Short mmCIF file of N, CA and C in Angstrom, two decimals:
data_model
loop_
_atom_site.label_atom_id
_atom_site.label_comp_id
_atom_site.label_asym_id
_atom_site.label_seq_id
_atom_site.Cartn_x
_atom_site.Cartn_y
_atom_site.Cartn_z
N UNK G 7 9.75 13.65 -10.45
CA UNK G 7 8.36 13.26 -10.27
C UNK G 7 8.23 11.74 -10.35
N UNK G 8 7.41 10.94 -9.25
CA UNK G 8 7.20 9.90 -9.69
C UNK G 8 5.68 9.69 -10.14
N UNK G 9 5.31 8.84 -10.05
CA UNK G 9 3.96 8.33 -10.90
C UNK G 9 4.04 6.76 -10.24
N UNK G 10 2.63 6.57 -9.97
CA UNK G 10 2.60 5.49 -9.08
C UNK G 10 1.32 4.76 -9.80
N UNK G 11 1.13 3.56 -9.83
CA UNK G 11 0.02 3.03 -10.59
C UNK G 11 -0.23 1.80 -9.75
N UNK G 12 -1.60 1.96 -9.13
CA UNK G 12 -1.84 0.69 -9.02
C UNK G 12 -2.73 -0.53 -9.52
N UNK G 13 -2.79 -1.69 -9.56
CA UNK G 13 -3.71 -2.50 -10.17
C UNK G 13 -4.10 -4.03 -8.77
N UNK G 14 -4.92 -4.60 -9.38
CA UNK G 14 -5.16 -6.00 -8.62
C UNK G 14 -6.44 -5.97 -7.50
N UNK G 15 -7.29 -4.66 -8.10
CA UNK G 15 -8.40 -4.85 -7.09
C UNK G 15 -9.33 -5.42 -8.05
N UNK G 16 -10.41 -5.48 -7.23
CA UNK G 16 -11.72 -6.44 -8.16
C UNK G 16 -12.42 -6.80 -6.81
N UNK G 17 -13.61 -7.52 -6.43
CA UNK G 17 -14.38 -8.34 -6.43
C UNK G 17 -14.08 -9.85 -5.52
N UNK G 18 -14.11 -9.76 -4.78
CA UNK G 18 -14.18 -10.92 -4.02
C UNK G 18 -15.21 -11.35 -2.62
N UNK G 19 -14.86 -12.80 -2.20
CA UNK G 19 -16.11 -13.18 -1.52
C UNK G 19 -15.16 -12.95 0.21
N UNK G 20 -16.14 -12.51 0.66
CA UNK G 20 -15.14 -12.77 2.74
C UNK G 20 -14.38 -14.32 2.50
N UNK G 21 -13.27 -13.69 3.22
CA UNK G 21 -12.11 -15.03 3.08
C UNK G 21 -11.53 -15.36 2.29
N UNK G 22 -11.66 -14.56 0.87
CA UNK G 22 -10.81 -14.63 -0.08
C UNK G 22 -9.58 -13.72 0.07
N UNK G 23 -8.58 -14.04 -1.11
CA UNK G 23 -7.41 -13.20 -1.32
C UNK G 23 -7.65 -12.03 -2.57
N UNK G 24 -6.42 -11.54 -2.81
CA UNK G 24 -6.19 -10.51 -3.61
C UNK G 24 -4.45 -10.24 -3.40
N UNK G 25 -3.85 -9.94 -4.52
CA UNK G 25 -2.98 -9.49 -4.49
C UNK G 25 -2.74 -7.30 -5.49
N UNK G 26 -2.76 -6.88 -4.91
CA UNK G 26 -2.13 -5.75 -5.36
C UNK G 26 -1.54 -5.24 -5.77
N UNK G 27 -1.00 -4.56 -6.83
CA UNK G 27 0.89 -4.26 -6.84
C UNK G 27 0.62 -2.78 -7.36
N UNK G 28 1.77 -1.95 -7.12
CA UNK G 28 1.84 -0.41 -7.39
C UNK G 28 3.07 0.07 -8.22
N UNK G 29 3.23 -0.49 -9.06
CA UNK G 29 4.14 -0.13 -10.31
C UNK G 29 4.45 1.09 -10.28
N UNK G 30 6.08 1.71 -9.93
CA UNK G 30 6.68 3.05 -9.90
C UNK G 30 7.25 3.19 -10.76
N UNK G 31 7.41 5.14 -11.75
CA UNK G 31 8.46 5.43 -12.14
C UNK G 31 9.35 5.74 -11.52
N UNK G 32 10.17 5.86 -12.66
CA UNK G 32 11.08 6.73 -12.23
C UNK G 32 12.68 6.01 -11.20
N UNK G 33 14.14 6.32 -11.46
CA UNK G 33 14.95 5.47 -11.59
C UNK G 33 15.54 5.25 -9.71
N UNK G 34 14.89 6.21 -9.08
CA UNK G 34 15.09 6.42 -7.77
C UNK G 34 14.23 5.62 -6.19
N UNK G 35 13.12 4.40 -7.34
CA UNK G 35 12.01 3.89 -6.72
C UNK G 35 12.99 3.35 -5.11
N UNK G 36 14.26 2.61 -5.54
CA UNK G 36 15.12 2.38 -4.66
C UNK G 36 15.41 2.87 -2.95
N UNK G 37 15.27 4.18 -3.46
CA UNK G 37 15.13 5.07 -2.41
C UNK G 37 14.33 5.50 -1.42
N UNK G 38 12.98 5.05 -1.96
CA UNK G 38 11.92 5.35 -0.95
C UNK G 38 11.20 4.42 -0.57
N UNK G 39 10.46 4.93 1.04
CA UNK G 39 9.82 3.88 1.92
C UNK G 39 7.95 3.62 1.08
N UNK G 40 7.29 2.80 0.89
CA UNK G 40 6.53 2.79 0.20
C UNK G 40 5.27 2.09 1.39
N UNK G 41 4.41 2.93 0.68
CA UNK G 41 2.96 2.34 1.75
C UNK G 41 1.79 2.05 1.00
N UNK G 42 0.50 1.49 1.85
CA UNK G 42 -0.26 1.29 0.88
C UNK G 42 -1.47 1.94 2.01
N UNK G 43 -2.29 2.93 1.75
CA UNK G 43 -3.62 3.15 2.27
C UNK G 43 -4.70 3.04 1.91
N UNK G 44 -6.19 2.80 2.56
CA UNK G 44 -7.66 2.66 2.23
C UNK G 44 -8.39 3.98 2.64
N UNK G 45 -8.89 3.89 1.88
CA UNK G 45 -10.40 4.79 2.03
C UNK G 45 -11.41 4.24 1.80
N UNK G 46 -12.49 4.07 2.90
CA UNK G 46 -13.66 3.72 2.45
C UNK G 46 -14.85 4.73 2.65
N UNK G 47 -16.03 4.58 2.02
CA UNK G 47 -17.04 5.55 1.79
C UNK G 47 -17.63 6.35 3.00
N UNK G 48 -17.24 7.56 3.22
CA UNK G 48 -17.60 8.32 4.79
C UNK G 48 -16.60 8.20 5.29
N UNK G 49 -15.47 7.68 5.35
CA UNK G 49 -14.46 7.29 6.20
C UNK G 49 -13.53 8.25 5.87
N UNK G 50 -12.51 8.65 6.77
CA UNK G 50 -11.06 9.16 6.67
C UNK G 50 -10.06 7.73 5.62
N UNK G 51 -9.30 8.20 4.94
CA UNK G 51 -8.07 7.92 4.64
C UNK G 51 -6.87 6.85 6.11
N UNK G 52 -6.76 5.65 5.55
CA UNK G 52 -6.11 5.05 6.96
C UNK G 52 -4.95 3.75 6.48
N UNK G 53 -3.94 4.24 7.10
CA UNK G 53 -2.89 3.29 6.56
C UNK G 53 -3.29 1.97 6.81
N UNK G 54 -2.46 0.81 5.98
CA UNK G 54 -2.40 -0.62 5.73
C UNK G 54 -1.01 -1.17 6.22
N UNK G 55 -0.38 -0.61 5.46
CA UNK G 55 1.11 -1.10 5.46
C UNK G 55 1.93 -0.47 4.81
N UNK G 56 3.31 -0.57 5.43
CA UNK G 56 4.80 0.24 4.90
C UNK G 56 5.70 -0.17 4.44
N UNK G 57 6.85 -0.19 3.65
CA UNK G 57 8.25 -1.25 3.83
C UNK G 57 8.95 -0.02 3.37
N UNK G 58 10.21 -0.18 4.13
CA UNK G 58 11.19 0.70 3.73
C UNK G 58 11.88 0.37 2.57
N UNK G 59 12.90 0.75 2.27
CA UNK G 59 13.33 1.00 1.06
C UNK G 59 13.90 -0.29 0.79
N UNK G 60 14.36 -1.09 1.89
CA UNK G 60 15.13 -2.54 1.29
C UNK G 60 14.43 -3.91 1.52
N UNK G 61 12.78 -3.28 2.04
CA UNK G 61 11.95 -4.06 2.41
C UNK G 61 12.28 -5.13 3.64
N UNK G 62 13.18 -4.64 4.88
CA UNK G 62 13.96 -5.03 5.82
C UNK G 62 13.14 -4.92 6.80
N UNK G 63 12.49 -3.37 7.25
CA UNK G 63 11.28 -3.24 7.56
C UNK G 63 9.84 -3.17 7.62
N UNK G 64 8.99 -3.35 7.87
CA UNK G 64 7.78 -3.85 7.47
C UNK G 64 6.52 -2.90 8.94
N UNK G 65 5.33 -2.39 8.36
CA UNK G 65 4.94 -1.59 9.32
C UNK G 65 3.22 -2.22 8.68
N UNK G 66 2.72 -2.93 10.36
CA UNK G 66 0.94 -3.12 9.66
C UNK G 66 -0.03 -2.80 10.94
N UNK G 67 -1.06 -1.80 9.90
CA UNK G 67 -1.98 -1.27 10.95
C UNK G 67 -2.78 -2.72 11.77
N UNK G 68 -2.96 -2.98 13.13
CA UNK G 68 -3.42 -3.66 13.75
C UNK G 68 -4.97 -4.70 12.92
N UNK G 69 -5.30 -4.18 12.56
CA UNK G 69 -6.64 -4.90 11.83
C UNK G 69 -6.24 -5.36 10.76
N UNK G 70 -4.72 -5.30 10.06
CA UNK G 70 -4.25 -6.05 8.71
C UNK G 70 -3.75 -7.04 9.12
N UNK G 71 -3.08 -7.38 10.44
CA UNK G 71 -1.71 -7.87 10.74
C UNK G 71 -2.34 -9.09 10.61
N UNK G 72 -1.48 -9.99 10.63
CA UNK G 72 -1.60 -11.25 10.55
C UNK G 72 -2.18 -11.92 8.98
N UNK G 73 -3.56 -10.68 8.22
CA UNK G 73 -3.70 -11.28 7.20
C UNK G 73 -3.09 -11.01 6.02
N UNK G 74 -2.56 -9.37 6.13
CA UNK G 74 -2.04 -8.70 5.15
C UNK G 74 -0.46 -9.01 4.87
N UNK G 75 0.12 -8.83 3.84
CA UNK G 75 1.70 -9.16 3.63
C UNK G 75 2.44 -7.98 2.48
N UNK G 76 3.35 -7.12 3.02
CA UNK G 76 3.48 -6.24 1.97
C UNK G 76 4.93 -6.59 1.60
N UNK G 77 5.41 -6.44 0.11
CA UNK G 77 6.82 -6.80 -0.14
C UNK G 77 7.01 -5.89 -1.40
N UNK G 78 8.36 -5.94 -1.68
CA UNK G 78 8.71 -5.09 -2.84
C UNK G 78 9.80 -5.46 -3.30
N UNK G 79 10.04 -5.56 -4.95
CA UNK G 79 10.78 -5.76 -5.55
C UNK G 79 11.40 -4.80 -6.55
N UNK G 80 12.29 -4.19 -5.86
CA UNK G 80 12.90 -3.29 -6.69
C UNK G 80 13.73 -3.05 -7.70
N UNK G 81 13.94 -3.85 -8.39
CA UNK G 81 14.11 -4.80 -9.78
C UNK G 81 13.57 -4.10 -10.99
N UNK G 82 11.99 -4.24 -10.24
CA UNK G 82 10.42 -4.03 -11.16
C UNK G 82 9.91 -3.04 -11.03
N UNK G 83 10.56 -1.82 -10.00
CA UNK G 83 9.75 -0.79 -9.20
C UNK G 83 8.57 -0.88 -9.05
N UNK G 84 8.40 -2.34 -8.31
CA UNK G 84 6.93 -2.55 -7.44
C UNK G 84 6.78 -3.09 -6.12
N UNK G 85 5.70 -2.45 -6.00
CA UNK G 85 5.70 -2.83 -4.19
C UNK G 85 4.14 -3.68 -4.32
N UNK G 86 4.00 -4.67 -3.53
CA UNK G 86 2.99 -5.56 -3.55
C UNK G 86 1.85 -5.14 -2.03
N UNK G 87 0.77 -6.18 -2.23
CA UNK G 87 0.13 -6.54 -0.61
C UNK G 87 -0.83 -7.27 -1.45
N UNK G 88 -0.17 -8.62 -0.09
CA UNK G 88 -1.08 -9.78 -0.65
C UNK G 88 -1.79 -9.90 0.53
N UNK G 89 -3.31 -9.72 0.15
CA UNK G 89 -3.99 -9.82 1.25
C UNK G 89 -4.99 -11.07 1.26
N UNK G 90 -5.16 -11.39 2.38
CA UNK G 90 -5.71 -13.18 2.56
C UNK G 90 -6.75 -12.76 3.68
N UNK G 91 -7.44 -14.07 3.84
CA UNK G 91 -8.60 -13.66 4.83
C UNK G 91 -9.50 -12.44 4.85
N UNK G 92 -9.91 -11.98 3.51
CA UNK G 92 -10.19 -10.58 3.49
C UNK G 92 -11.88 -10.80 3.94
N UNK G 93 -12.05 -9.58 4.40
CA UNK G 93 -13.23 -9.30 5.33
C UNK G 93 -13.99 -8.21 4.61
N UNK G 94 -15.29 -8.22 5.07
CA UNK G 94 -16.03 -6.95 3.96
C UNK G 94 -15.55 -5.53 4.48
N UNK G 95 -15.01 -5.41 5.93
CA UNK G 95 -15.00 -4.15 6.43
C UNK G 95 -13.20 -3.78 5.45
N UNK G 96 -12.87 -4.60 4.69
CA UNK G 96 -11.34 -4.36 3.85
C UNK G 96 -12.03 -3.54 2.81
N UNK G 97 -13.15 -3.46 2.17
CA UNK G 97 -13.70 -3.07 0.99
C UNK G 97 -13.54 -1.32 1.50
N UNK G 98 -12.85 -0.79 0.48
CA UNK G 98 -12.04 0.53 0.41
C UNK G 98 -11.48 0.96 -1.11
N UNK G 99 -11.19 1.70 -1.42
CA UNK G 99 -10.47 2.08 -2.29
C UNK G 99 -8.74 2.26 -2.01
N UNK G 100 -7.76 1.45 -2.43
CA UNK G 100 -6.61 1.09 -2.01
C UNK G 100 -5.68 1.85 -2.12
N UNK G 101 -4.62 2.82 -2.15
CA UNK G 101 -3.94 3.60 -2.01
C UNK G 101 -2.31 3.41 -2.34
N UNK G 102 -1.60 3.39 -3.10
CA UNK G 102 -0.34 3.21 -3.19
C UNK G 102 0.32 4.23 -2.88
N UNK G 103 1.53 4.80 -1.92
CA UNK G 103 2.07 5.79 -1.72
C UNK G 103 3.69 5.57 -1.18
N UNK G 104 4.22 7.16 -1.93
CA UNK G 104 5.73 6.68 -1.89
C UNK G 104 6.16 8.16 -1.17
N UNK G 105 7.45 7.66 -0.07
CA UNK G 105 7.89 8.46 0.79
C UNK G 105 9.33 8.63 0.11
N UNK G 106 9.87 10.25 -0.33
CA UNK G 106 11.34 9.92 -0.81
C UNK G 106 12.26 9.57 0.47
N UNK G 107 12.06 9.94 1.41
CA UNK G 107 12.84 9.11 2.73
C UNK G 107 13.17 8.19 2.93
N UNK G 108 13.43 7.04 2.70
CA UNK G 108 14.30 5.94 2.83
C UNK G 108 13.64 5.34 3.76
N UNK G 109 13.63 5.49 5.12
CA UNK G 109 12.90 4.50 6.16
C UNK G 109 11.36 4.98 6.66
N UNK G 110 11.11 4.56 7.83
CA UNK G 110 10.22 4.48 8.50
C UNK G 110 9.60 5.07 9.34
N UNK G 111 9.34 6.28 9.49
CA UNK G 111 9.69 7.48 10.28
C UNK G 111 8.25 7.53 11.26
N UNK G 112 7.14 7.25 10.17
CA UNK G 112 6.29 7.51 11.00
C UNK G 112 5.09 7.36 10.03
N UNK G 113 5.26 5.74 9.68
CA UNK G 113 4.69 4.76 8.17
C UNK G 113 2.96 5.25 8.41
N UNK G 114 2.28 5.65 9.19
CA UNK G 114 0.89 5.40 9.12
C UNK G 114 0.39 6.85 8.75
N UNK G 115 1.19 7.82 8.71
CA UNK G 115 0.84 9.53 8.59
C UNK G 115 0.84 9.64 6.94
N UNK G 116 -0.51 10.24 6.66
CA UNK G 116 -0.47 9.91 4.94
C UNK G 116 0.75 11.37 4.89
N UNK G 117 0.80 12.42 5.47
CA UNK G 117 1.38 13.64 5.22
C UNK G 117 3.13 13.19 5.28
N UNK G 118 3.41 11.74 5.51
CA UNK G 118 4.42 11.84 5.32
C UNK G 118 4.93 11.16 4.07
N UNK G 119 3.82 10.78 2.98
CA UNK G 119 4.43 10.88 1.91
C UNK G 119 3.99 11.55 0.74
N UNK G 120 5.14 11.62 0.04
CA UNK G 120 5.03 12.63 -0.91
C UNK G 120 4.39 12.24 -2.58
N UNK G 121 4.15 11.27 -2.63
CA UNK G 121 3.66 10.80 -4.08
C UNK G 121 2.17 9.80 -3.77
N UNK G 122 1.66 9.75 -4.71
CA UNK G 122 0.20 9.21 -4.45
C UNK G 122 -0.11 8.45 -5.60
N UNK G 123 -0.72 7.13 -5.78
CA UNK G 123 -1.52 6.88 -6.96
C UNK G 123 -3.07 7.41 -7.52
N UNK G 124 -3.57 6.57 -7.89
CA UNK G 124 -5.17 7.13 -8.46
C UNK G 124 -6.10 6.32 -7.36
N UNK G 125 -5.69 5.10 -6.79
CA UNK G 125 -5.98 4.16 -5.80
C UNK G 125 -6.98 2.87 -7.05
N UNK G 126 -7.02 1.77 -6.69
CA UNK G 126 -7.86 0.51 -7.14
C UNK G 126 -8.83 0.20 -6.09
N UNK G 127 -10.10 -0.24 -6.52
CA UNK G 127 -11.32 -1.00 -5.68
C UNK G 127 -11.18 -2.09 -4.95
N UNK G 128 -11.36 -2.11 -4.14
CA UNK G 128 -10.91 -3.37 -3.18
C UNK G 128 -12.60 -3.62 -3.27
N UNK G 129 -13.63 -4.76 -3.06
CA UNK G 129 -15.12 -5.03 -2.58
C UNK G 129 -15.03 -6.54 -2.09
N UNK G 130 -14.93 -6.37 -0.65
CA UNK G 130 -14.98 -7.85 -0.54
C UNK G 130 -16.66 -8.21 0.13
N UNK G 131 -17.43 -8.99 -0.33
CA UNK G 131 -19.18 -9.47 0.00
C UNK G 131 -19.12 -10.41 0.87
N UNK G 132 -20.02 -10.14 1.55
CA UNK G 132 -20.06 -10.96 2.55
C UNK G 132 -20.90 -12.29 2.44
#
């Protein structure tokens, strides 16, 4: 079993940053491809970003790219997203999620991973 925790949401103004991180148990964090998804209020569930297991690969939904940055240090069993330029339509509830699969198979399908956090508040004001 893993257990996934995330922290680093809060409160910010349009155009600000935030950084995220999703602290894993468990001794196998190594092994799996890790993502991060949003939910916002009325909305479906919708990926952000992926990195595989050696953080070699990197996967970002079209409306993150350019501002979002996801990395992981598996050291710490944590996976990050530092997000910049944030916009009010980012304001979601944030999602940490871990795939035991190793790569990249098909990073934006929440059904393809198997572990979940509690998710953190993202609110960015316009």
């Amino acid at each position: 079993q893993v257990q996934l925790i995330e922290s680093g949401g809060g409160l910010v103004q349009a155009g600000g940053s935030l950084r995220l991180s999703c602290a894993a148990s468990g001794r196998t964090f190594n092994n799996y491809a890790m993502a991060w998804f949003r939910q916002a209020p009325g909305k479906e569930r919708e990926s952000v970003s992926a990195v595989n297991w050696s953080g070699s690969t990197k996967y970002y939904a079209g409306s993150v790219k350019g501002r979002f940055t996801i990395s992981r240090d598996n050291a710490k069993n944590t996976v990050y997203l530092q997000m910049n330029s944030l916009k009010p339509e980012d304001t979601a509830v944030y999602y940490c999620a871990a795939d035991r699969t190793c790569g990249l198979t098909n990073p934006s399908e929440p059904s393809e991973y198997d572990y979940w956090g509690q998710g953190t508040q993202v609110t960015v004001s316009s």
